[in-house]
XYZ file of C-alpha atoms in Angstrom:
366
model
C 23.371 -61.716 33.967
C 20.819 -62.070 31.175
C 18.442 -59.816 33.084
C 21.138 -57.100 33.300
C 21.810 -57.336 29.576
C 18.097 -57.115 28.855
C 17.747 -54.161 31.209
C 20.704 -52.418 29.610
C 19.297 -53.067 26.123
C 15.924 -51.732 27.134
C 17.558 -48.654 28.624
C 19.593 -48.082 25.461
C 16.502 -48.378 23.286
C 14.650 -45.955 25.544
C 17.513 -43.476 25.291
C 17.617 -43.769 21.485
C 13.865 -43.200 21.290
C 14.129 -40.220 23.639
C 16.998 -38.709 21.670
C 15.123 -39.270 18.425
C 12.065 -37.553 19.825
C 14.217 -34.684 21.049
C 15.800 -34.260 17.599
C 12.394 -34.371 15.938
C 11.125 -31.743 18.371
C 14.133 -29.506 17.618
C 13.578 -29.913 13.878
C 9.892 -29.197 14.333
C 10.563 -26.059 16.364
C 13.219 -24.984 13.847
C 10.816 -25.519 10.949
C 8.058 -23.665 12.796
C 10.468 -20.818 13.502
C 11.511 -20.686 9.834
C 7.879 -20.776 8.702
C 7.036 -18.026 11.162
C 9.978 -16.002 9.881
C 8.820 -16.477 6.278
C 5.264 -15.552 7.173
C 6.485 -12.358 8.837
C 8.244 -11.246 5.645
C 5.736 -9.272 3.641
C 6.095 -7.588 0.291
C 4.202 -4.653 -1.125
C 3.658 -6.514 -4.418
C 3.970 -10.036 -5.805
C 6.097 -11.112 -8.811
C 4.381 -10.663 -12.178
C 5.779 -13.991 -13.422
C 7.328 -16.954 -11.647
C 8.219 -19.200 -14.595
C 11.394 -17.253 -15.421
C 13.562 -14.692 -13.622
C 13.165 -11.110 -14.823
C 14.634 -7.740 -13.819
C 15.185 -4.104 -14.868
C 11.658 -3.679 -16.277
C 11.057 -0.969 -18.875
C 7.288 -0.664 -19.281
C 5.352 0.968 -22.119
C 1.799 1.120 -23.409
C 1.574 0.230 -27.099
C -1.825 -0.020 -28.831
C -3.596 0.039 -25.470
C -1.623 -2.942 -24.162
C 1.140 -3.002 -21.534
C 4.516 -4.306 -22.718
C 7.421 -4.841 -20.340
C 10.998 -5.136 -21.587
C 13.051 -6.734 -18.791
C 16.419 -8.379 -18.438
C 16.141 -12.176 -18.428
C 18.113 -13.435 -15.444
C 19.626 -16.922 -15.550
C 21.959 -19.038 -13.436
C 25.097 -19.080 -15.567
C 27.514 -20.314 -12.915
C 29.711 -17.210 -13.160
C 31.204 -16.257 -9.786
C 29.782 -13.095 -8.202
C 31.972 -9.974 -8.301
C 31.738 -6.169 -8.221
C 31.893 -5.976 -12.025
C 28.580 -7.826 -12.233
C 29.958 -10.710 -14.316
C 27.414 -13.019 -12.646
C 24.672 -11.065 -14.426
C 25.381 -13.078 -17.568
C 22.101 -12.798 -19.477
C 21.789 -14.374 -22.929
C 18.476 -13.086 -24.326
C 15.368 -10.943 -23.783
C 11.823 -12.164 -23.090
C 9.105 -9.531 -23.465
C 6.149 -9.613 -21.060
C 2.694 -8.255 -21.910
C -0.706 -7.842 -20.259
C -3.976 -6.115 -21.040
C -4.238 -4.403 -17.665
C -2.571 -4.112 -14.262
C -3.408 -7.265 -12.338
C -4.332 -9.125 -15.523
C -2.828 -12.270 -16.998
C 0.818 -11.861 -18.038
C 2.103 -13.410 -21.262
C 5.763 -14.405 -21.517
C 6.709 -14.111 -25.178
C 9.297 -16.122 -27.071
C 12.886 -14.769 -27.076
C 12.858 -11.312 -28.677
C 16.628 -11.037 -29.177
C 19.630 -13.178 -28.226
C 23.358 -12.463 -27.925
C 23.901 -14.830 -30.868
C 21.630 -12.605 -33.034
C 23.864 -9.544 -32.568
C 26.861 -9.565 -34.969
C 29.124 -7.393 -32.800
C 28.144 -8.733 -29.355
C 30.337 -10.582 -26.904
C 28.405 -11.192 -23.674
C 25.962 -9.886 -21.061
C 22.664 -8.504 -22.371
C 21.802 -6.027 -19.643
C 18.801 -3.735 -19.014
C 17.004 -2.751 -22.258
C 14.338 -0.248 -23.264
C 11.941 0.106 -26.182
C 10.253 2.825 -28.224
C 7.762 3.204 -31.064
C 7.942 5.572 -34.011
C 7.439 5.585 -37.761
C 5.459 2.326 -37.698
C 8.305 0.375 -36.114
C 9.292 -0.768 -32.635
C 12.843 -0.167 -31.466
C 14.669 -2.208 -28.831
C 17.713 -0.523 -27.276
C 20.128 -2.755 -25.444
C 23.547 -2.644 -23.762
C 25.897 -5.565 -24.364
C 29.646 -6.012 -24.134
C 31.359 -6.125 -27.514
C 34.026 -8.656 -28.378
C 36.587 -6.500 -26.522
C 34.464 -6.630 -23.348
C 33.426 -2.979 -23.606
C 29.765 -2.079 -23.099
C 28.098 -0.436 -26.108
C 24.457 0.279 -26.854
C 22.770 -1.340 -29.817
C 19.386 -1.028 -31.512
C 17.106 -3.642 -33.037
C 13.809 -3.252 -34.903
C 10.537 -5.110 -35.313
C 7.000 -4.574 -36.585
C 5.691 -6.362 -33.487
C 6.190 -4.911 -29.977
C 6.947 -8.424 -28.674
C 9.521 -9.100 -31.373
C 11.466 -10.893 -32.615
C 13.818 -7.951 -33.204
C 16.553 -7.687 -35.811
C 19.729 -6.034 -34.561
C 21.722 -3.479 -36.531
C 25.118 -4.741 -37.686
C 27.025 -2.280 -35.488
C 26.419 -0.571 -32.129
C 25.102 2.992 -32.182
C 28.051 5.204 -33.072
C 29.240 7.182 -30.056
C 27.393 4.958 -27.564
C 28.920 3.510 -24.412
C 28.060 2.192 -20.936
C 24.646 0.736 -20.002
C 20.952 1.242 -19.154
C 19.489 3.064 -22.163
C 16.122 4.719 -21.447
C 14.341 6.388 -24.353
C 11.878 9.218 -23.771
C 9.739 10.745 -26.541
C 8.478 14.231 -25.690
C 5.115 15.696 -26.648
C 6.785 17.538 -29.549
C 7.899 14.227 -31.078
C 11.602 14.556 -30.232
C 13.194 11.467 -28.662
C 16.072 11.395 -26.190
C 18.175 8.620 -24.744
C 19.340 8.735 -21.131
C 22.021 6.192 -20.272
C 25.017 5.250 -18.161
C 26.070 3.331 -15.084
C 29.195 3.312 -12.923
C 31.074 0.296 -11.491
C 30.276 -2.655 -13.807
C 28.551 -0.235 -16.185
C 31.998 1.207 -17.056
C 30.883 4.866 -17.167
C 33.879 5.823 -15.002
C 36.259 4.421 -17.628
C 35.195 6.896 -20.298
C 37.077 10.171 -20.452
C 37.344 12.582 -23.383
C 35.404 10.127 -25.538
C 37.879 7.297 -25.067
C 37.686 4.054 -23.096
C 40.407 3.299 -20.548
C 40.529 -0.474 -19.848
C 42.709 0.201 -16.802
C 40.441 2.896 -15.377
C 38.676 2.885 -12.019
C 36.513 -0.117 -11.163
C 34.052 1.986 -9.176
C 33.593 5.735 -9.695
C 35.748 8.821 -10.327
C 37.496 8.247 -6.955
C 37.316 12.007 -6.386
C 35.128 12.121 -3.291
C 34.803 15.898 -2.990
C 34.190 16.656 -6.654
C 30.911 16.491 -8.628
C 29.788 12.887 -9.121
C 29.859 11.217 -12.511
C 26.566 11.898 -14.229
C 24.206 10.000 -16.474
C 24.279 10.986 -20.139
C 21.588 12.345 -22.444
C 21.528 12.608 -26.222
C 18.902 13.379 -28.819
C 18.028 10.527 -31.179
C 17.853 10.867 -34.951
C 14.467 10.936 -36.672
C 14.871 7.309 -37.748
C 15.657 6.369 -34.091
C 18.776 4.470 -35.172
C 21.528 6.951 -34.291
C 22.565 9.820 -32.026
C 21.699 13.271 -33.339
C 24.244 15.633 -31.832
C 26.564 15.608 -28.871
C 26.198 13.435 -25.766
C 25.702 15.696 -22.730
C 25.856 15.295 -18.951
C 22.657 14.986 -16.928
C 23.516 17.521 -14.231
C 21.796 17.022 -10.856
C 21.897 19.947 -8.415
C 20.955 20.061 -4.747
C 18.449 22.546 -3.326
C 21.223 25.170 -3.073
C 22.088 24.749 -6.750
C 25.334 22.843 -6.159
C 26.217 19.579 -7.969
C 25.906 16.342 -5.998
C 29.338 15.029 -4.990
C 30.919 11.613 -5.483
C 30.855 10.912 -1.740
C 27.111 11.607 -1.559
C 26.201 7.938 -2.045
C 22.604 8.341 -0.880
C 21.785 10.922 -3.560
C 24.213 10.780 -6.489
C 23.569 8.898 -9.735
C 24.747 5.295 -10.043
C 22.634 3.639 -12.788
C 19.083 2.910 -13.950
C 18.004 6.257 -15.442
C 14.377 6.855 -16.411
C 12.488 9.890 -17.678
C 8.786 10.706 -17.482
C 6.840 13.929 -17.841
C 4.143 15.025 -15.386
C 2.311 18.371 -15.297
C 4.807 19.867 -17.731
C 7.820 18.910 -15.587
C 10.550 16.463 -16.560
C 11.228 13.824 -13.902
C 14.663 12.241 -14.093
C 14.613 9.210 -11.801
C 17.511 6.888 -11.071
C 19.124 4.377 -8.741
C 21.798 5.301 -6.206
C 23.117 1.774 -6.744
C 25.336 0.783 -3.848
C 22.926 2.430 -1.357
C 19.879 0.994 -3.171
C 17.549 4.006 -3.198
C 15.485 5.342 -6.072
C 15.733 9.123 -6.296
C 14.121 11.859 -8.368
C 15.209 15.193 -9.801
C 13.019 17.671 -11.721
C 13.584 20.147 -14.556
C 11.656 22.353 -16.979
C 13.818 20.969 -19.787
C 14.589 17.398 -20.947
C 18.288 18.336 -21.006
C 18.304 19.571 -17.422
C 19.858 20.698 -15.169
C 17.698 18.797 -12.702
C 17.027 19.754 -9.087
C 17.215 16.878 -6.633
C 13.840 16.159 -4.970
C 14.540 13.198 -2.711
C 14.152 9.442 -2.337
C 10.900 7.894 -3.535
C 11.624 4.180 -3.021
C 13.499 2.533 -0.174
C 15.825 -0.437 -0.881
C 14.334 -3.606 -2.328
C 15.407 -7.095 -1.300
C 18.528 -7.848 -3.360
C 21.530 -5.818 -4.426
C 20.200 -3.846 -7.398
C 17.325 -1.413 -7.912
C 16.084 -0.618 -11.423
C 12.707 0.764 -12.449
C 10.409 2.404 -14.966
C 7.435 4.729 -14.473
C 4.458 4.814 -16.840
C 0.925 6.210 -16.964
C -1.776 3.608 -17.573
C -5.446 4.592 -17.871
C -5.029 7.765 -15.863
C -2.955 6.232 -13.069
C 0.805 6.108 -12.631
C 2.708 2.894 -11.917
C 6.258 1.948 -11.104
C 7.712 -1.320 -12.356
C 10.672 -2.607 -10.349
C 12.299 -5.849 -9.182
C 13.499 -7.688 -6.094
C 14.683 -11.205 -5.193
C 11.595 -12.601 -3.476
C 11.552 -15.831 -5.500
C 15.217 -16.801 -5.330
C 16.886 -14.832 -2.566
C 19.828 -14.448 -4.969
C 20.933 -11.043 -6.200
C 21.311 -12.181 -9.833
C 17.960 -14.030 -10.034
C 15.305 -11.365 -9.720
C 11.569 -10.974 -10.320
C 9.631 -8.042 -11.783
C 6.855 -6.329 -9.805
C 4.515 -3.351 -10.159
C 2.783 -0.975 -7.764
C 0.945 2.322 -8.035
C 2.941 5.554 -7.842
C 1.636 8.922 -6.619
C 2.852 12.423 -7.466
C 2.391 14.842 -4.568
C 1.170 18.432 -4.791
C 4.642 19.819 -4.074
C 6.004 18.059 -7.164
C 7.753 15.227 -5.328
C 6.849 11.531 -5.512
C 5.304 9.762 -2.535
C 7.715 7.392 -0.772
C 7.246 3.712 -1.640
C 8.339 0.962 0.745
C 8.594 -2.343 -1.189
C 9.094 -4.454 1.942
C 6.346 -4.313 4.564
C 7.776 -6.859 6.997
């Protein structure tokens, strides 16, 4: 009897050991598989900084140095939704570096929601400009009625801190301001974004809080367009009427609402190359970057095609700048976090082709 008990105990122990080994083997194979999967995922570029989450990079060269004005992503605990409430940023942190590939400095907060008298919440994608001995930071933020407006703040230092004006820019609305100064000294702001950017809720100069949550909802009519306006000489106000940025196809017809792969969604940017004006933007829910060209900063612009395929993560937002004779695109993805609202800024070289288009960039190699 004792022998049977001992035999049974020994058998049980052997089974436990065998099962344990089997589980360890499964875990090992699973880990190896995961590692292999991770190793297979390759990116065109690496994040510029890993200490904080950054997105929507607007890059400029000031005094021979590169300054990047990004959104500062944080984990705020807000539930994800189509309005983008989970993008609940509180401040801006300027990045700077002496050259591409060089050491990146993360500066102290340049501007916070609490520094803006009229602000409510959500400091989204900003841009910056220099003129008249001052640096200007343009930013979209929801006012105390939860309506996006665009504000301006000033500083004598490109890294800030910036002091915000007491009120938003009169006549401003929606998101994603991008300021372009032409060779003749005139400055223009391109702005707007549908869905959470609220552009679709503005009609006849008035905001409709009960308007569409997405776009115009008129699939076979011209899509909602970005906006363009000339800035005043002091860079603090709009000088004249806000106009539509009209994008036409190769046949000269406006892009339609249903044309999700080509029509404007958000993230406007303007740069000038060989005398042509390049209006570039994100198609948003289809995640492409597209370009359109004109002989005039006001447009109309002729659609040229996609120049960046979708990044990892929901949003695509960029800037294009010339640095020491080469052109670069600054963009973001979610390599570090894997979460759509916790992004990281990247940079890669950009090439203009002889036919006037931009060479296609694929941010994910794996």
